[in-house]
Amino acid sequence: QIKEAKQVHTLQTNQKRSKTKGLTISGLSQSPAWKALEAHYASMKDVQMKDLFANDPQRFTKFSMEFEDILFDYSKNRITEETMDLLYDLAKQQDVMDLAKKMFSGEKINNTEGRAVLHVALRNQSNTPILVDG
């Protein structure tokens, strides 16, 4: 009975997948932005990292950033400016900016559990509270 209950719960959870602009997370892999990324991956999968650096002397500058004393260097990944554009397109398609705003305001964006995600509230160091349900 426990195994059956878990299967029912999993089925119900999968049916409640998060929806963004009418596209379910489970349908993400069928979306135009995802398909474009898949095609891009196929063209990039055999590219050598040494060639990416050799062909672009500004690669480190383009694909790294600093915040205070933290360096985030993602130049050593098999990405190009096209990769980043395609990832931004996917983020736009999935309405990530709007979801981020909703997350920071305490709105219920966890549709699976029907509640707000409180990741940012746990790390909130400002004097501005993040209110959920009043």
PDB file of N, CA and C in Angstrom, residues 15-82:
ATOM      1  N   GLN A  15       1.485  15.562 -12.633  1.00  0.00           N
ATOM      2  CA  GLN A  15       0.363  16.209 -13.294  1.00  0.00           C
ATOM      3  C   GLN A  15       0.252  17.688 -12.918  1.00  0.00           C
ATOM      4  N   LYS A  16       0.817  18.060 -11.769  1.00  0.00           N
ATOM      5  CA  LYS A  16       0.745  19.443 -11.307  1.00  0.00           C
ATOM      6  C   LYS A  16       1.963  20.253 -11.710  1.00  0.00           C
ATOM      7  N   ARG A  17       2.739  19.753 -12.650  1.00  0.00           N
ATOM      8  CA  ARG A  17       3.972  20.443 -13.032  1.00  0.00           C
ATOM      9  C   ARG A  17       3.742  21.934 -13.194  1.00  0.00           C
ATOM     10  N   SER A  18       4.753  22.665 -12.828  1.00  0.00           N
ATOM     11  CA  SER A  18       4.717  24.117 -12.888  1.00  0.00           C
ATOM     12  C   SER A  18       4.413  24.595 -14.299  1.00  0.00           C
ATOM     13  N   LYS A  19       3.527  25.582 -14.439  1.00  0.00           N
ATOM     14  CA  LYS A  19       3.209  26.138 -15.749  1.00  0.00           C
ATOM     15  C   LYS A  19       3.691  27.572 -15.838  1.00  0.00           C
ATOM     16  N   THR A  20       4.324  27.884 -16.955  1.00  0.00           N
ATOM     17  CA  THR A  20       4.802  29.225 -17.224  1.00  0.00           C
ATOM     18  C   THR A  20       4.383  29.587 -18.633  1.00  0.00           C
ATOM     19  N   LYS A  21       3.557  30.612 -18.753  1.00  0.00           N
ATOM     20  CA  LYS A  21       3.045  31.018 -20.062  1.00  0.00           C
ATOM     21  C   LYS A  21       2.484  29.837 -20.835  1.00  0.00           C
ATOM     22  N   GLY A  22       1.771  28.951 -20.134  1.00  0.00           N
ATOM     23  CA  GLY A  22       1.115  27.836 -20.791  1.00  0.00           C
ATOM     24  C   GLY A  22       2.024  26.671 -21.128  1.00  0.00           C
ATOM     25  N   LEU A  23       3.311  26.745 -20.835  1.00  0.00           N
ATOM     26  CA  LEU A  23       4.230  25.668 -21.161  1.00  0.00           C
ATOM     27  C   LEU A  23       4.588  24.923 -19.884  1.00  0.00           C
ATOM     28  N   THR A  24       4.292  23.653 -19.821  1.00  0.00           N
ATOM     29  CA  THR A  24       4.629  22.895 -18.623  1.00  0.00           C
ATOM     30  C   THR A  24       6.116  22.607 -18.622  1.00  0.00           C
ATOM     31  N   ILE A  25       6.657  22.432 -17.422  1.00  0.00           N
ATOM     32  CA  ILE A  25       8.069  22.104 -17.310  1.00  0.00           C
ATOM     33  C   ILE A  25       8.347  20.795 -18.047  1.00  0.00           C
ATOM     34  N   SER A  26       7.427  19.837 -17.941  1.00  0.00           N
ATOM     35  CA  SER A  26       7.629  18.568 -18.632  1.00  0.00           C
ATOM     36  C   SER A  26       7.596  18.742 -20.149  1.00  0.00           C
ATOM     37  N   GLY A  27       6.963  19.808 -20.653  1.00  0.00           N
ATOM     38  CA  GLY A  27       6.928  20.078 -22.090  1.00  0.00           C
ATOM     39  C   GLY A  27       8.071  20.951 -22.556  1.00  0.00           C
ATOM     40  N   LEU A  28       8.926  21.327 -21.639  1.00  0.00           N
ATOM     41  CA  LEU A  28      10.046  22.211 -21.951  1.00  0.00           C
ATOM     42  C   LEU A  28      10.906  21.675 -23.081  1.00  0.00           C
ATOM     43  N   SER A  29      11.166  20.377 -23.066  1.00  0.00           N
ATOM     44  CA  SER A  29      12.062  19.803 -24.071  1.00  0.00           C
ATOM     45  C   SER A  29      11.466  19.795 -25.472  1.00  0.00           C
ATOM     46  N   GLN A  30      10.201  20.160 -25.602  1.00  0.00           N
ATOM     47  CA  GLN A  30       9.570  20.249 -26.921  1.00  0.00           C
ATOM     48  C   GLN A  30       9.457  21.695 -27.413  1.00  0.00           C
ATOM     49  N   SER A  31       9.907  22.635 -26.600  1.00  0.00           N
ATOM     50  CA  SER A  31       9.748  24.052 -26.931  1.00  0.00           C
ATOM     51  C   SER A  31      10.763  24.503 -27.980  1.00  0.00           C
ATOM     52  N   PRO A  32      10.452  25.593 -28.696  1.00  0.00           N
ATOM     53  CA  PRO A  32      11.367  26.108 -29.709  1.00  0.00           C
ATOM     54  C   PRO A  32      12.739  26.495 -29.133  1.00  0.00           C
ATOM     55  N   ALA A  33      12.752  27.132 -27.985  1.00  0.00           N
ATOM     56  CA  ALA A  33      14.031  27.552 -27.394  1.00  0.00           C
ATOM     57  C   ALA A  33      14.884  26.341 -27.025  1.00  0.00           C
ATOM     58  N   TRP A  34      14.244  25.311 -26.501  1.00  0.00           N
ATOM     59  CA  TRP A  34      14.981  24.094 -26.130  1.00  0.00           C
ATOM     60  C   TRP A  34      15.527  23.399 -27.374  1.00  0.00           C
ATOM     61  N   LYS A  35      14.698  23.315 -28.403  1.00  0.00           N
ATOM     62  CA  LYS A  35      15.125  22.678 -29.654  1.00  0.00           C
ATOM     63  C   LYS A  35      16.325  23.425 -30.252  1.00  0.00           C
ATOM     64  N   ALA A  36      16.312  24.757 -30.163  1.00  0.00           N
ATOM     65  CA  ALA A  36      17.437  25.547 -30.664  1.00  0.00           C
ATOM     66  C   ALA A  36      18.705  25.236 -29.866  1.00  0.00           C
ATOM     67  N   LEU A  37      18.565  25.078 -28.556  1.00  0.00           N
ATOM     68  CA  LEU A  37      19.714  24.717 -27.727  1.00  0.00           C
ATOM     69  C   LEU A  37      20.221  23.319 -28.066  1.00  0.00           C
ATOM     70  N   GLU A  38      19.331  22.401 -28.324  1.00  0.00           N
ATOM     71  CA  GLU A  38      19.756  21.049 -28.707  1.00  0.00           C
ATOM     72  C   GLU A  38      20.552  21.074 -30.006  1.00  0.00           C
ATOM     73  N   ALA A  39      20.075  21.836 -30.973  1.00  0.00           N
ATOM     74  CA  ALA A  39      20.788  21.939 -32.250  1.00  0.00           C
ATOM     75  C   ALA A  39      22.161  22.590 -32.043  1.00  0.00           C
ATOM     76  N   HIS A  40      22.204  23.597 -31.198  1.00  0.00           N
ATOM     77  CA  HIS A  40      23.467  24.275 -30.900  1.00  0.00           C
ATOM     78  C   HIS A  40      24.430  23.303 -30.209  1.00  0.00           C
ATOM     79  N   TYR A  41      23.911  22.530 -29.281  1.00  0.00           N
ATOM     80  CA  TYR A  41      24.748  21.528 -28.600  1.00  0.00           C
ATOM     81  C   TYR A  41      25.376  20.579 -29.622  1.00  0.00           C
ATOM     82  N   ALA A  42      24.573  20.120 -30.575  1.00  0.00           N
ATOM     83  CA  ALA A  42      25.077  19.188 -31.590  1.00  0.00           C
ATOM     84  C   ALA A  42      26.239  19.791 -32.362  1.00  0.00           C
ATOM     85  N   SER A  43      26.173  21.097 -32.594  1.00  0.00           N
ATOM     86  CA  SER A  43      27.259  21.753 -33.341  1.00  0.00           C
ATOM     87  C   SER A  43      28.464  22.068 -32.460  1.00  0.00           C
ATOM     88  N   MET A  44      28.295  22.066 -31.143  1.00  0.00           N
ATOM     89  CA  MET A  44      29.377  22.436 -30.222  1.00  0.00           C
ATOM     90  C   MET A  44      30.018  21.257 -29.500  1.00  0.00           C
ATOM     91  N   LYS A  45      29.384  20.104 -29.498  1.00  0.00           N
ATOM     92  CA  LYS A  45      29.830  19.014 -28.626  1.00  0.00           C
ATOM     93  C   LYS A  45      31.247  18.538 -28.898  1.00  0.00           C
ATOM     94  N   ASP A  46      31.751  18.710 -30.094  1.00  0.00           N
ATOM     95  CA  ASP A  46      33.105  18.247 -30.405  1.00  0.00           C
ATOM     96  C   ASP A  46      34.126  19.379 -30.457  1.00  0.00           C
ATOM     97  N   VAL A  47      33.691  20.592 -30.167  1.00  0.00           N
ATOM     98  CA  VAL A  47      34.609  21.739 -30.179  1.00  0.00           C
ATOM     99  C   VAL A  47      35.549  21.626 -28.977  1.00  0.00           C
ATOM    100  N   GLN A  48      36.818  21.879 -29.223  1.00  0.00           N
ATOM    101  CA  GLN A  48      37.833  21.797 -28.172  1.00  0.00           C
ATOM    102  C   GLN A  48      37.966  23.139 -27.453  1.00  0.00           C
ATOM    103  N   MET A  49      38.123  23.061 -26.143  1.00  0.00           N
ATOM    104  CA  MET A  49      38.258  24.265 -25.322  1.00  0.00           C
ATOM    105  C   MET A  49      39.455  25.108 -25.778  1.00  0.00           C
ATOM    106  N   LYS A  50      40.559  24.457 -26.109  1.00  0.00           N
ATOM    107  CA  LYS A  50      41.757  25.198 -26.536  1.00  0.00           C
ATOM    108  C   LYS A  50      41.468  26.016 -27.798  1.00  0.00           C
ATOM    109  N   ASP A  51      40.601  25.491 -28.677  1.00  0.00           N
ATOM    110  CA  ASP A  51      40.243  26.220 -29.895  1.00  0.00           C
ATOM    111  C   ASP A  51      39.367  27.431 -29.565  1.00  0.00           C
ATOM    112  N   LEU A  52      38.471  27.281 -28.603  1.00  0.00           N
ATOM    113  CA  LEU A  52      37.629  28.420 -28.210  1.00  0.00           C
ATOM    114  C   LEU A  52      38.491  29.563 -27.677  1.00  0.00           C
ATOM    115  N   PHE A  53      39.482  29.236 -26.864  1.00  0.00           N
ATOM    116  CA  PHE A  53      40.379  30.275 -26.335  1.00  0.00           C
ATOM    117  C   PHE A  53      41.283  30.835 -27.440  1.00  0.00           C
ATOM    118  N   ALA A  54      41.774  29.978 -28.328  1.00  0.00           N
ATOM    119  CA  ALA A  54      42.658  30.429 -29.406  1.00  0.00           C
ATOM    120  C   ALA A  54      41.929  31.360 -30.370  1.00  0.00           C
ATOM    121  N   ASN A  55      40.652  31.093 -30.615  1.00  0.00           N
ATOM    122  CA  ASN A  55      39.881  31.898 -31.568  1.00  0.00           C
ATOM    123  C   ASN A  55      39.292  33.165 -30.966  1.00  0.00           C
ATOM    124  N   ASP A  56      39.374  33.314 -29.654  1.00  0.00           N
ATOM    125  CA  ASP A  56      38.786  34.485 -29.006  1.00  0.00           C
ATOM    126  C   ASP A  56      39.653  34.932 -27.833  1.00  0.00           C
ATOM    127  N   PRO A  57      40.581  35.862 -28.077  1.00  0.00           N
ATOM    128  CA  PRO A  57      41.465  36.329 -27.011  1.00  0.00           C
ATOM    129  C   PRO A  57      40.718  37.013 -25.851  1.00  0.00           C
ATOM    130  N   GLN A  58      39.486  37.448 -26.082  1.00  0.00           N
ATOM    131  CA  GLN A  58      38.691  38.111 -25.047  1.00  0.00           C
ATOM    132  C   GLN A  58      37.745  37.151 -24.327  1.00  0.00           C
ATOM    133  N   ARG A  59      37.934  35.870 -24.533  1.00  0.00           N
ATOM    134  CA  ARG A  59      37.012  34.871 -23.980  1.00  0.00           C
ATOM    135  C   ARG A  59      36.865  34.979 -22.464  1.00  0.00           C
ATOM    136  N   PHE A  60      37.976  35.092 -21.752  1.00  0.00           N
ATOM    137  CA  PHE A  60      37.891  35.190 -20.291  1.00  0.00           C
ATOM    138  C   PHE A  60      37.094  36.428 -19.886  1.00  0.00           C
ATOM    139  N   THR A  61      37.346  37.547 -20.541  1.00  0.00           N
ATOM    140  CA  THR A  61      36.635  38.790 -20.220  1.00  0.00           C
ATOM    141  C   THR A  61      35.137  38.653 -20.499  1.00  0.00           C
ATOM    142  N   LYS A  62      34.791  38.023 -21.611  1.00  0.00           N
ATOM    143  CA  LYS A  62      33.382  37.861 -21.989  1.00  0.00           C
ATOM    144  C   LYS A  62      32.620  36.925 -21.048  1.00  0.00           C
ATOM    145  N   PHE A  63      33.307  35.892 -20.592  1.00  0.00           N
ATOM    146  CA  PHE A  63      32.619  34.836 -19.853  1.00  0.00           C
ATOM    147  C   PHE A  63      33.126  34.690 -18.417  1.00  0.00           C
ATOM    148  N   SER A  64      33.289  35.813 -17.769  1.00  0.00           N
ATOM    149  CA  SER A  64      33.607  35.807 -16.340  1.00  0.00           C
ATOM    150  C   SER A  64      33.088  37.111 -15.745  1.00  0.00           C
ATOM    151  N   MET A  65      32.914  37.106 -14.428  1.00  0.00           N
ATOM    152  CA  MET A  65      32.480  38.317 -13.741  1.00  0.00           C
ATOM    153  C   MET A  65      32.978  38.268 -12.308  1.00  0.00           C
ATOM    154  N   GLU A  66      33.068  39.436 -11.717  1.00  0.00           N
ATOM    155  CA  GLU A  66      33.491  39.539 -10.333  1.00  0.00           C
ATOM    156  C   GLU A  66      32.431  40.248  -9.513  1.00  0.00           C
ATOM    157  N   PHE A  67      32.282  39.799  -8.291  1.00  0.00           N
ATOM    158  CA  PHE A  67      31.444  40.476  -7.310  1.00  0.00           C
ATOM    159  C   PHE A  67      32.253  40.526  -6.035  1.00  0.00           C
ATOM    160  N   GLU A  68      32.600  41.747  -5.625  1.00  0.00           N
ATOM    161  CA  GLU A  68      33.483  41.945  -4.489  1.00  0.00           C
ATOM    162  C   GLU A  68      34.738  41.110  -4.704  1.00  0.00           C
ATOM    163  N   ASP A  69      35.045  40.170  -3.840  1.00  0.00           N
ATOM    164  CA  ASP A  69      36.267  39.386  -4.038  1.00  0.00           C
ATOM    165  C   ASP A  69      35.981  37.973  -4.575  1.00  0.00           C
ATOM    166  N   ILE A  70      34.815  37.794  -5.189  1.00  0.00           N
ATOM    167  CA  ILE A  70      34.454  36.489  -5.750  1.00  0.00           C
ATOM    168  C   ILE A  70      34.543  36.559  -7.269  1.00  0.00           C
ATOM    169  N   LEU A  71      35.303  35.648  -7.853  1.00  0.00           N
ATOM    170  CA  LEU A  71      35.426  35.549  -9.301  1.00  0.00           C
ATOM    171  C   LEU A  71      34.576  34.387  -9.782  1.00  0.00           C
ATOM    172  N   PHE A  72      33.690  34.665 -10.714  1.00  0.00           N
ATOM    173  CA  PHE A  72      32.873  33.632 -11.335  1.00  0.00           C
ATOM    174  C   PHE A  72      33.360  33.499 -12.769  1.00  0.00           C
ATOM    175  N   ASP A  73      34.139  32.455 -13.027  1.00  0.00           N
ATOM    176  CA  ASP A  73      34.744  32.235 -14.341  1.00  0.00           C
ATOM    177  C   ASP A  73      34.046  31.060 -15.016  1.00  0.00           C
ATOM    178  N   TYR A  74      33.229  31.377 -15.993  1.00  0.00           N
ATOM    179  CA  TYR A  74      32.561  30.308 -16.734  1.00  0.00           C
ATOM    180  C   TYR A  74      33.104  30.206 -18.158  1.00  0.00           C
ATOM    181  N   SER A  75      34.287  30.808 -18.383  1.00  0.00           N
ATOM    182  CA  SER A  75      34.909  30.763 -19.707  1.00  0.00           C
ATOM    183  C   SER A  75      35.412  29.368 -20.062  1.00  0.00           C
ATOM    184  N   LYS A  76      35.594  28.541 -19.074  1.00  0.00           N
ATOM    185  CA  LYS A  76      36.125  27.196 -19.306  1.00  0.00           C
ATOM    186  C   LYS A  76      35.002  26.178 -19.485  1.00  0.00           C
ATOM    187  N   ASN A  77      33.905  26.655 -20.024  1.00  0.00           N
ATOM    188  CA  ASN A  77      32.792  25.795 -20.408  1.00  0.00           C
ATOM    189  C   ASN A  77      32.630  25.897 -21.917  1.00  0.00           C
ATOM    190  N   ARG A  78      32.094  24.884 -22.515  1.00  0.00           N
ATOM    191  CA  ARG A  78      31.936  24.869 -23.966  1.00  0.00           C
ATOM    192  C   ARG A  78      30.737  25.724 -24.356  1.00  0.00           C
ATOM    193  N   ILE A  79      30.920  27.037 -24.246  1.00  0.00           N
ATOM    194  CA  ILE A  79      29.870  27.996 -24.576  1.00  0.00           C
ATOM    195  C   ILE A  79      30.433  29.068 -25.499  1.00  0.00           C
ATOM    196  N   THR A  80      29.518  29.726 -26.187  1.00  0.00           N
ATOM    197  CA  THR A  80      29.861  30.863 -27.048  1.00  0.00           C
ATOM    198  C   THR A  80      28.838  31.961 -26.779  1.00  0.00           C
ATOM    199  N   GLU A  81      29.003  33.068 -27.447  1.00  0.00           N
ATOM    200  CA  GLU A  81      27.998  34.127 -27.323  1.00  0.00           C
ATOM    201  C   GLU A  81      26.637  33.623 -27.823  1.00  0.00           C
ATOM    202  N   GLU A  82      26.664  32.769 -28.832  1.00  0.00           N
ATOM    203  CA  GLU A  82      25.404  32.183 -29.325  1.00  0.00           C
ATOM    204  C   GLU A  82      24.763  31.323 -28.238  1.00  0.00           C
TER     205      GLU A  82
END
